[in-house]
XYZ file of N, CA, C and O in Angstrom:
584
model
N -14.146 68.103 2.070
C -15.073 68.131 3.184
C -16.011 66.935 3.077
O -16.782 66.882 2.119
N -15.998 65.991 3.980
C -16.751 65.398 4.246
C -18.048 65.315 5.132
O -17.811 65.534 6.320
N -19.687 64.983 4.760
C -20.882 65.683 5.492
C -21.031 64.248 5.912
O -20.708 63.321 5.170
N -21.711 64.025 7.563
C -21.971 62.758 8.092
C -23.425 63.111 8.575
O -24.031 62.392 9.370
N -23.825 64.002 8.164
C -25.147 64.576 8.669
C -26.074 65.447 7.650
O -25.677 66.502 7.155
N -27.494 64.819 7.369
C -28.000 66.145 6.733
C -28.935 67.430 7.780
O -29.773 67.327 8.676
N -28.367 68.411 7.205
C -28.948 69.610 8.276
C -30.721 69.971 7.693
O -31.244 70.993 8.137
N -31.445 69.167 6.816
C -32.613 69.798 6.431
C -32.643 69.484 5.415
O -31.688 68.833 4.992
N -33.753 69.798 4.540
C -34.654 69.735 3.678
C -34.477 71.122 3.055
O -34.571 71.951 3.960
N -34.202 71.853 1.573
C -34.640 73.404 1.539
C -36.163 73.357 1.248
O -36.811 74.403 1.285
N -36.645 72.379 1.010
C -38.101 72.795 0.823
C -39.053 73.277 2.188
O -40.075 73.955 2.075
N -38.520 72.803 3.435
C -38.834 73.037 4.648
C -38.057 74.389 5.461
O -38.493 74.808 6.533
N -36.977 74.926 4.846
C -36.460 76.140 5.097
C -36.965 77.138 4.462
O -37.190 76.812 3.297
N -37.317 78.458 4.741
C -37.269 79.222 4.420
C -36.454 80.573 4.503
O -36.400 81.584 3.803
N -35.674 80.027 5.990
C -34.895 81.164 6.577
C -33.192 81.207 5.862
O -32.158 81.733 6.274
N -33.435 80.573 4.900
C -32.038 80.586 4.212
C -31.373 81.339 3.350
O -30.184 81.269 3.037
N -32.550 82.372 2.823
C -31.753 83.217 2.091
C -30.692 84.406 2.675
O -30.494 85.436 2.030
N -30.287 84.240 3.477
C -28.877 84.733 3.698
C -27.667 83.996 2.920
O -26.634 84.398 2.385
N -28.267 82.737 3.104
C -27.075 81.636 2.298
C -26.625 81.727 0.836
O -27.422 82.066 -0.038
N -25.252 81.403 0.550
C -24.879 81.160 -1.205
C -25.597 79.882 -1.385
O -26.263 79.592 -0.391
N -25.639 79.331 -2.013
C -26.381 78.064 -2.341
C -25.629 77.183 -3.321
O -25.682 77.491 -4.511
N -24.854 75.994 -2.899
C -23.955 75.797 -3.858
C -24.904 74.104 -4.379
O -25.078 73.220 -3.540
N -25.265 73.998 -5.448
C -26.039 73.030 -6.097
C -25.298 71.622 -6.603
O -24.250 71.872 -7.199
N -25.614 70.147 -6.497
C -24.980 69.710 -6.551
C -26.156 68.091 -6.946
O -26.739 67.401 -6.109
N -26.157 67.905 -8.625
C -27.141 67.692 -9.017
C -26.683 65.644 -8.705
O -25.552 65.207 -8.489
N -28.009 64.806 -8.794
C -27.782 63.311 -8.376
C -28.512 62.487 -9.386
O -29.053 63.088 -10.314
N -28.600 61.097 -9.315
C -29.292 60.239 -10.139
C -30.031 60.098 -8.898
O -29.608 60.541 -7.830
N -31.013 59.551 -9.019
C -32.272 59.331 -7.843
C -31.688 57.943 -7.355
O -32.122 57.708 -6.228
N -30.988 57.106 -7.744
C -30.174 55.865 -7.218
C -29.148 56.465 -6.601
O -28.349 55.592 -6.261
N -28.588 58.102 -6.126
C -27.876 57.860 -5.752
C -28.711 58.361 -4.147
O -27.992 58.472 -3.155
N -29.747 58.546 -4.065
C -30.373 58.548 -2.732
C -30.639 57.804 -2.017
O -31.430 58.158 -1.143
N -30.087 56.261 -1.996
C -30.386 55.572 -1.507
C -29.110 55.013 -1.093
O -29.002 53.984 -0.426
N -28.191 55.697 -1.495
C -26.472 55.141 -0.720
C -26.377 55.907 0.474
O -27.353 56.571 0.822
N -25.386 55.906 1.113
C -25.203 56.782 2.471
C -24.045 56.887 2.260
O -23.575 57.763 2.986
N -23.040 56.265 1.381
C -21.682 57.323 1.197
C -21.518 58.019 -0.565
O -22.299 57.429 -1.312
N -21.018 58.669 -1.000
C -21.612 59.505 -1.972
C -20.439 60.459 -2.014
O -20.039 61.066 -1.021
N -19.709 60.595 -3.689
C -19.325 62.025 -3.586
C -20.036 62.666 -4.993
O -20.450 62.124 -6.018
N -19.982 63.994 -4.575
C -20.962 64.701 -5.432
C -20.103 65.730 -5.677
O -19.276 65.991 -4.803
N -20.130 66.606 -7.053
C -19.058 67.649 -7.623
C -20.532 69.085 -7.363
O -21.688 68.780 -7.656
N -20.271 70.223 -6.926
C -21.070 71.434 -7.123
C -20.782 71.947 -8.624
O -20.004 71.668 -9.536
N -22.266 73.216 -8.279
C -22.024 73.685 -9.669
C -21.034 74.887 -9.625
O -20.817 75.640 -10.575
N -20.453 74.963 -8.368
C -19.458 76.046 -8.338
C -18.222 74.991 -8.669
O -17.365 75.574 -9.333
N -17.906 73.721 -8.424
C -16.862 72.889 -9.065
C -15.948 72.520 -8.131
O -14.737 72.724 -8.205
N -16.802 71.722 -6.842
C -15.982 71.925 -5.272
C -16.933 70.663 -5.450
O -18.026 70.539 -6.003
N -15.948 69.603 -4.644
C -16.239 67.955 -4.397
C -16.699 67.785 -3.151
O -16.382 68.724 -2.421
N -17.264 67.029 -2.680
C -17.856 67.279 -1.446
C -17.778 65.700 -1.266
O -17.946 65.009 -2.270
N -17.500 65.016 0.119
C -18.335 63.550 0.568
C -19.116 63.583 0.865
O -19.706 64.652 1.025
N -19.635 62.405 1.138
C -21.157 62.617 2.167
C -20.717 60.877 2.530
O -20.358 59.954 1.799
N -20.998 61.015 4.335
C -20.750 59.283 4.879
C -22.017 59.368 5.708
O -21.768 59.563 6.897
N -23.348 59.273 5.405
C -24.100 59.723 6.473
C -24.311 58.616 7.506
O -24.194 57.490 7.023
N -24.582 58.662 8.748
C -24.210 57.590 9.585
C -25.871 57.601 10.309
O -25.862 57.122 11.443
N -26.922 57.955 9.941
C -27.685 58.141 10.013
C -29.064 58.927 9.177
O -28.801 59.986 8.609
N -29.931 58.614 9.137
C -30.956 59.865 7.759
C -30.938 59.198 6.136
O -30.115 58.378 5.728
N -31.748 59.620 5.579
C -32.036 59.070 4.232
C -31.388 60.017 3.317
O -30.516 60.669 3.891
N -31.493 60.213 2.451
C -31.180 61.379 1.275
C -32.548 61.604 0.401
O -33.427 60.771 0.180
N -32.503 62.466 0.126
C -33.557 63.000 -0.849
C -33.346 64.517 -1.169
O -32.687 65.416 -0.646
N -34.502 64.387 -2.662
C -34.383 65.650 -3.233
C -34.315 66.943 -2.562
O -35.454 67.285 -2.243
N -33.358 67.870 -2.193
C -33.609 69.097 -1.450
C -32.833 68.729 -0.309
O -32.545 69.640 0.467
N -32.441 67.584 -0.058
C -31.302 67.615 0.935
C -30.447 68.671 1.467
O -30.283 69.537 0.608
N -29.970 68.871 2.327
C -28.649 70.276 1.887
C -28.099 70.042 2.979
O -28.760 69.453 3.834
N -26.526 70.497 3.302
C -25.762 70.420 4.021
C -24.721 71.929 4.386
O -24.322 72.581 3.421
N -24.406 72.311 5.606
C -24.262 73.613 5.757
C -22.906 73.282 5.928
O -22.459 72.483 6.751
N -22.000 74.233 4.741
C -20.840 73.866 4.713
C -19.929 74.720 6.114
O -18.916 74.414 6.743
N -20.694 75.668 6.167
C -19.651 77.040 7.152
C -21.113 77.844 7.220
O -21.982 77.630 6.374
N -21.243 78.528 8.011
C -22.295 79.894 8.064
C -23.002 80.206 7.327
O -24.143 80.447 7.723
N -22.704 80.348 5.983
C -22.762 81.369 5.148
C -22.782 80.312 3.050
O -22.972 80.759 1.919
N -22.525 79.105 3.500
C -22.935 78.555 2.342
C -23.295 76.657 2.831
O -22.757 75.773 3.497
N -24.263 76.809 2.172
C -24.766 75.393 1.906
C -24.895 74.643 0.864
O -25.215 75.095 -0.236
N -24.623 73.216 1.135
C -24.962 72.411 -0.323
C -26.177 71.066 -0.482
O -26.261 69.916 -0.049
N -27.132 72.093 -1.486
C -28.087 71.352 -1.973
C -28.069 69.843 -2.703
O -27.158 69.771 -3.527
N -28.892 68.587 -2.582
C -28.800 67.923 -3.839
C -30.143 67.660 -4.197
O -31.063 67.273 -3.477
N -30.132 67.978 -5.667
C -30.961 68.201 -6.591
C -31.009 67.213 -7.165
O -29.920 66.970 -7.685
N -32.165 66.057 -7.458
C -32.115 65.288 -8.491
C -32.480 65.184 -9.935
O -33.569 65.185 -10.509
N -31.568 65.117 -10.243
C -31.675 64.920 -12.279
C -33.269 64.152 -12.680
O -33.548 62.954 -12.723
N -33.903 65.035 -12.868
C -35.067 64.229 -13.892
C -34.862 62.635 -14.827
O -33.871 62.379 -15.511
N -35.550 62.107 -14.717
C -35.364 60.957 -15.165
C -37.064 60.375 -16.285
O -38.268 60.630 -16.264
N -36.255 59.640 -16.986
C -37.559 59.260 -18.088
C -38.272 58.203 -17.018
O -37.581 57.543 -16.241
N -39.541 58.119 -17.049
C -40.079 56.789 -15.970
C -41.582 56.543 -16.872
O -42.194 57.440 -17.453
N -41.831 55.630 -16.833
C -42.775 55.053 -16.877
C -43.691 55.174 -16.142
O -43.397 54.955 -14.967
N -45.066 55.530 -16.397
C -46.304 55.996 -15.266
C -47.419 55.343 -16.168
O -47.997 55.681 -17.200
N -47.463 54.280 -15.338
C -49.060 53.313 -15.519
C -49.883 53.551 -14.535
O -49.489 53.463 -13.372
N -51.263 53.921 -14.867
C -52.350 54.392 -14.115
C -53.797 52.810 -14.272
O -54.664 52.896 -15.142
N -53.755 51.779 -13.461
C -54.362 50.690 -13.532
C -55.725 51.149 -13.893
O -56.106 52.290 -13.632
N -56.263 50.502 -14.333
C -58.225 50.846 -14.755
C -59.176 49.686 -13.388
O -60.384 49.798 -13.178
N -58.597 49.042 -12.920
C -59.312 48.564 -11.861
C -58.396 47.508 -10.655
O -57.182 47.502 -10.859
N -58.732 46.916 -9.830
C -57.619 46.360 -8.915
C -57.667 45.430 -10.026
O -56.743 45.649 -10.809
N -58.410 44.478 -10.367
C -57.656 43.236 -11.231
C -56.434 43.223 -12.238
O -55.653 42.318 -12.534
N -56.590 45.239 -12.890
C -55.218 45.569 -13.956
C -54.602 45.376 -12.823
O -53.997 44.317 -12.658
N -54.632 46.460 -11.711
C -53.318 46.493 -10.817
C -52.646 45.263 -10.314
O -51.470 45.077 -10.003
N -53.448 44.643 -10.311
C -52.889 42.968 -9.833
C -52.152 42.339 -10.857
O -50.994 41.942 -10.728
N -52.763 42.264 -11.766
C -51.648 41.732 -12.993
C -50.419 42.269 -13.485
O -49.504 41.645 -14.023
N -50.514 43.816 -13.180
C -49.155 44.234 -14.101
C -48.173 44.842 -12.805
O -47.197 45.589 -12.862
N -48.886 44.171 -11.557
C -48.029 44.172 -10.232
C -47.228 42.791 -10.409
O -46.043 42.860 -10.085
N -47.643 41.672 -10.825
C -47.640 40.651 -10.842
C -46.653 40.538 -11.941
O -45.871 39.588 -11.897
N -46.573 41.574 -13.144
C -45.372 41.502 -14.350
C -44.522 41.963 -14.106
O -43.484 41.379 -14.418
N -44.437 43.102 -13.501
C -43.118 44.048 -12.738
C -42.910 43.443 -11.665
O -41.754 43.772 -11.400
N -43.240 42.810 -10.908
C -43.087 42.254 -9.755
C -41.716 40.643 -10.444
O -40.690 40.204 -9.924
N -42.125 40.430 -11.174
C -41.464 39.371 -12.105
C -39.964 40.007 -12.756
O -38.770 39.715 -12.682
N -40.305 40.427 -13.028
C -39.275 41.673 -13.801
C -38.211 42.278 -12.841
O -37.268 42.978 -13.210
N -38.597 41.770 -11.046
C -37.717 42.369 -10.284
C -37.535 43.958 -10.580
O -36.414 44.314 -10.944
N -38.264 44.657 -10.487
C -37.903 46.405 -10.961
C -38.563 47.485 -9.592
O -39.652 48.007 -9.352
N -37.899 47.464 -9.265
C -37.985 48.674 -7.934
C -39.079 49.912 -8.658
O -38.799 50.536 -9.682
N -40.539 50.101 -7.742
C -41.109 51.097 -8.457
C -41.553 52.108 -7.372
O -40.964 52.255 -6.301
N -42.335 52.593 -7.649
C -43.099 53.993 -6.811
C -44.778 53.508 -6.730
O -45.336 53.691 -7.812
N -45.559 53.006 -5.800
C -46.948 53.600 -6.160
C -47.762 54.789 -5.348
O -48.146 54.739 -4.179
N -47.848 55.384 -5.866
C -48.886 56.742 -5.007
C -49.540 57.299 -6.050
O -49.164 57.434 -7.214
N -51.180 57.803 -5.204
C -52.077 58.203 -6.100
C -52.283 57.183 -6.969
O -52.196 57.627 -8.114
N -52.564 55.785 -6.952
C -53.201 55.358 -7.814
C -52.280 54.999 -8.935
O -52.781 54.490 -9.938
N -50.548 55.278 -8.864
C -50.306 55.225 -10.196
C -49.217 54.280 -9.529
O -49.017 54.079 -8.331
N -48.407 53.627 -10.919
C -47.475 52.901 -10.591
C -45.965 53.690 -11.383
O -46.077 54.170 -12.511
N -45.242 53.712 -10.979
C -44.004 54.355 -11.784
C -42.768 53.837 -11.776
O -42.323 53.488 -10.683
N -42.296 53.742 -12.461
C -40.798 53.385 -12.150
C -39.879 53.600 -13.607
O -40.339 53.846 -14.722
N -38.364 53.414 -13.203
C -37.448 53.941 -14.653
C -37.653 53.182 -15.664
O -37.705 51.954 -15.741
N -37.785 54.117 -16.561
C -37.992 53.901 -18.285
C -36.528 52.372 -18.687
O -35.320 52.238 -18.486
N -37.712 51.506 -19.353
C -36.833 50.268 -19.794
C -37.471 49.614 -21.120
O -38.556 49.050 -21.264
N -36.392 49.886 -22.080
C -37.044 49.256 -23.165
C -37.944 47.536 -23.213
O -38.640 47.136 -24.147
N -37.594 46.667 -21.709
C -38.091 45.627 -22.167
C -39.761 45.882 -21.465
O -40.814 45.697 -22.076
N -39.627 46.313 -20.150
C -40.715 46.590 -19.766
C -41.547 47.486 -20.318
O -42.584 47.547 -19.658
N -41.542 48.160 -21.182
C -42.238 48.886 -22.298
C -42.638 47.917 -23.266
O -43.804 47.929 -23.662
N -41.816 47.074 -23.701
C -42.381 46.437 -24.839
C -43.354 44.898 -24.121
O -44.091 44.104 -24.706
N -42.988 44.966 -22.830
C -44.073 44.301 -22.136
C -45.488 44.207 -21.672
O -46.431 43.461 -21.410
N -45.003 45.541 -21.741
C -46.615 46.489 -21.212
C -46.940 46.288 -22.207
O -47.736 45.349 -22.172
N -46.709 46.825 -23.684
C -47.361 46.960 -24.904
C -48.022 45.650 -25.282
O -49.155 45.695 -25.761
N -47.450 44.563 -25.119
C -47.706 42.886 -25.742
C -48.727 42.740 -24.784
O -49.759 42.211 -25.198
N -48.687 43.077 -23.621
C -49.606 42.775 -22.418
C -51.072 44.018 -22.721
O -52.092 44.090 -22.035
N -50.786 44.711 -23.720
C -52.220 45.345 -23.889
C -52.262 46.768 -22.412
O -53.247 47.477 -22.207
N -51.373 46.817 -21.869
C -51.140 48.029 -20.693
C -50.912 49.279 -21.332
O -50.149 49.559 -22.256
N -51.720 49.994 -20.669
C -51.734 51.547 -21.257
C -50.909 52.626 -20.182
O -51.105 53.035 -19.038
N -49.732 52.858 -21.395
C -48.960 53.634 -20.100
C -48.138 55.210 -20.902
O -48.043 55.408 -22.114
N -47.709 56.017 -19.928
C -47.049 56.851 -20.138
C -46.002 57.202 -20.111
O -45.646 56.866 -18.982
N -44.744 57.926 -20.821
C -43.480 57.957 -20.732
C -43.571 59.501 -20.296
O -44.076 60.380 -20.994
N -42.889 59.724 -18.781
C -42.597 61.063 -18.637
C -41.257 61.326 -17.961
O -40.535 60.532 -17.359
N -41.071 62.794 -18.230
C -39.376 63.136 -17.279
C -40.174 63.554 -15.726
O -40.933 64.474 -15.421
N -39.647 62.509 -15.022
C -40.030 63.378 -13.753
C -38.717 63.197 -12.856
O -38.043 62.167 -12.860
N -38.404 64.483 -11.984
C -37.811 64.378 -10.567
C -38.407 63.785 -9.352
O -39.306 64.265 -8.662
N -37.750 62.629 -9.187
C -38.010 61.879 -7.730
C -37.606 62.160 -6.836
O -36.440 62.112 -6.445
N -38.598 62.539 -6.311
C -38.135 62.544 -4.050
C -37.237 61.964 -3.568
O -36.313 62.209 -2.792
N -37.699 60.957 -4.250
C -36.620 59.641 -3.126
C -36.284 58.334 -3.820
O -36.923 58.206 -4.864
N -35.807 57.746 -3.658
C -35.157 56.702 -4.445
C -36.474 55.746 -4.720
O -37.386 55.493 -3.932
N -36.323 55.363 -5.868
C -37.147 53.935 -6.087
C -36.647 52.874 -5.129
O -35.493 52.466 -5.000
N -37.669 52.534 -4.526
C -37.211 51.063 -3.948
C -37.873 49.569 -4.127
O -38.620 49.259 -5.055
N -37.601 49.002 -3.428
C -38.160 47.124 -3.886
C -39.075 47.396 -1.958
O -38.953 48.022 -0.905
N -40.012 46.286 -2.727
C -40.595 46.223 -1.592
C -40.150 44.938 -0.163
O -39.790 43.763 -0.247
N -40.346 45.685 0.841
C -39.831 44.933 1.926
C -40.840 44.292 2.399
O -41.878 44.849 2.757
N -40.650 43.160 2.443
C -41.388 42.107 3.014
C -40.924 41.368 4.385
O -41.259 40.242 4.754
N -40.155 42.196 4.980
C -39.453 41.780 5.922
C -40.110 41.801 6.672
O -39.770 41.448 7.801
């Protein structure tokens, strides 16, 4: 079965528990493709060609009536630097920005996937940062300057 459409969000459903729920876990890079095959945890392959819509965590797709398939993204190690004033943020925008590395900023923080060089960059550079597992929404991306 191939899905060219996502039907929703489950975090925005609630009327679904009638449904089986067949789970079908991702790398957060893979939310940012639009063709995709993904294995469930019942052990059923699925495509996805979406010809429209983004992907993200909680995605789901209604296979028949009566069962749908979720994608769940795999936790990932990331890096979470919290700047101490705009001049940090400017500089270690200015190192990752160098580094070419697709990140996240919201709330004040900067994040992006765990990399031994950019760790040992931050460190030489005197940057105070954190290593955590988190699940991403949505894909890391690069910024568009388009």
């Amino acid at each position: 079965m191939i899905f060219t459409k996502i039907d929703g969000n489950i975090k925005e459903r609630e009327d679904l528990g009638h449904v089986h729920v067949e789970n079908a876990m991702v790398k957060s890079d893979d939310l940012a493709k639009s063709i995709l095959r993904v294995k469930s945890d019942h052990h059923n392959e699925y495509g996805i060609r979406l010809e429209e819509g983004k992907l993200e965590n909680g995605s789901f797709f209604f296979i028949d009536d009566h069962h749908v398939l979720v994608l769940n993204v795999i936790p990932e190690e990331m890096i979470v630097i919290t700047p101490k004033d705009m001049d940090d943020c400017g500089v270690i925008a200015h190192m990752l920005g160098n580094m070419h590395k697709p990140v996240k900023v919201k709330g004040g923080k900067i994040s992006l996937l765990y990399d031994t060089v950019v760790a040992k960059n931050l460190e030489k550079s005197n940057v105070e940062f954190k290593v955590e597992e988190i699940q991403l929404e949505e894909s890391l991306r690069y910024v568009d300057l388009s």
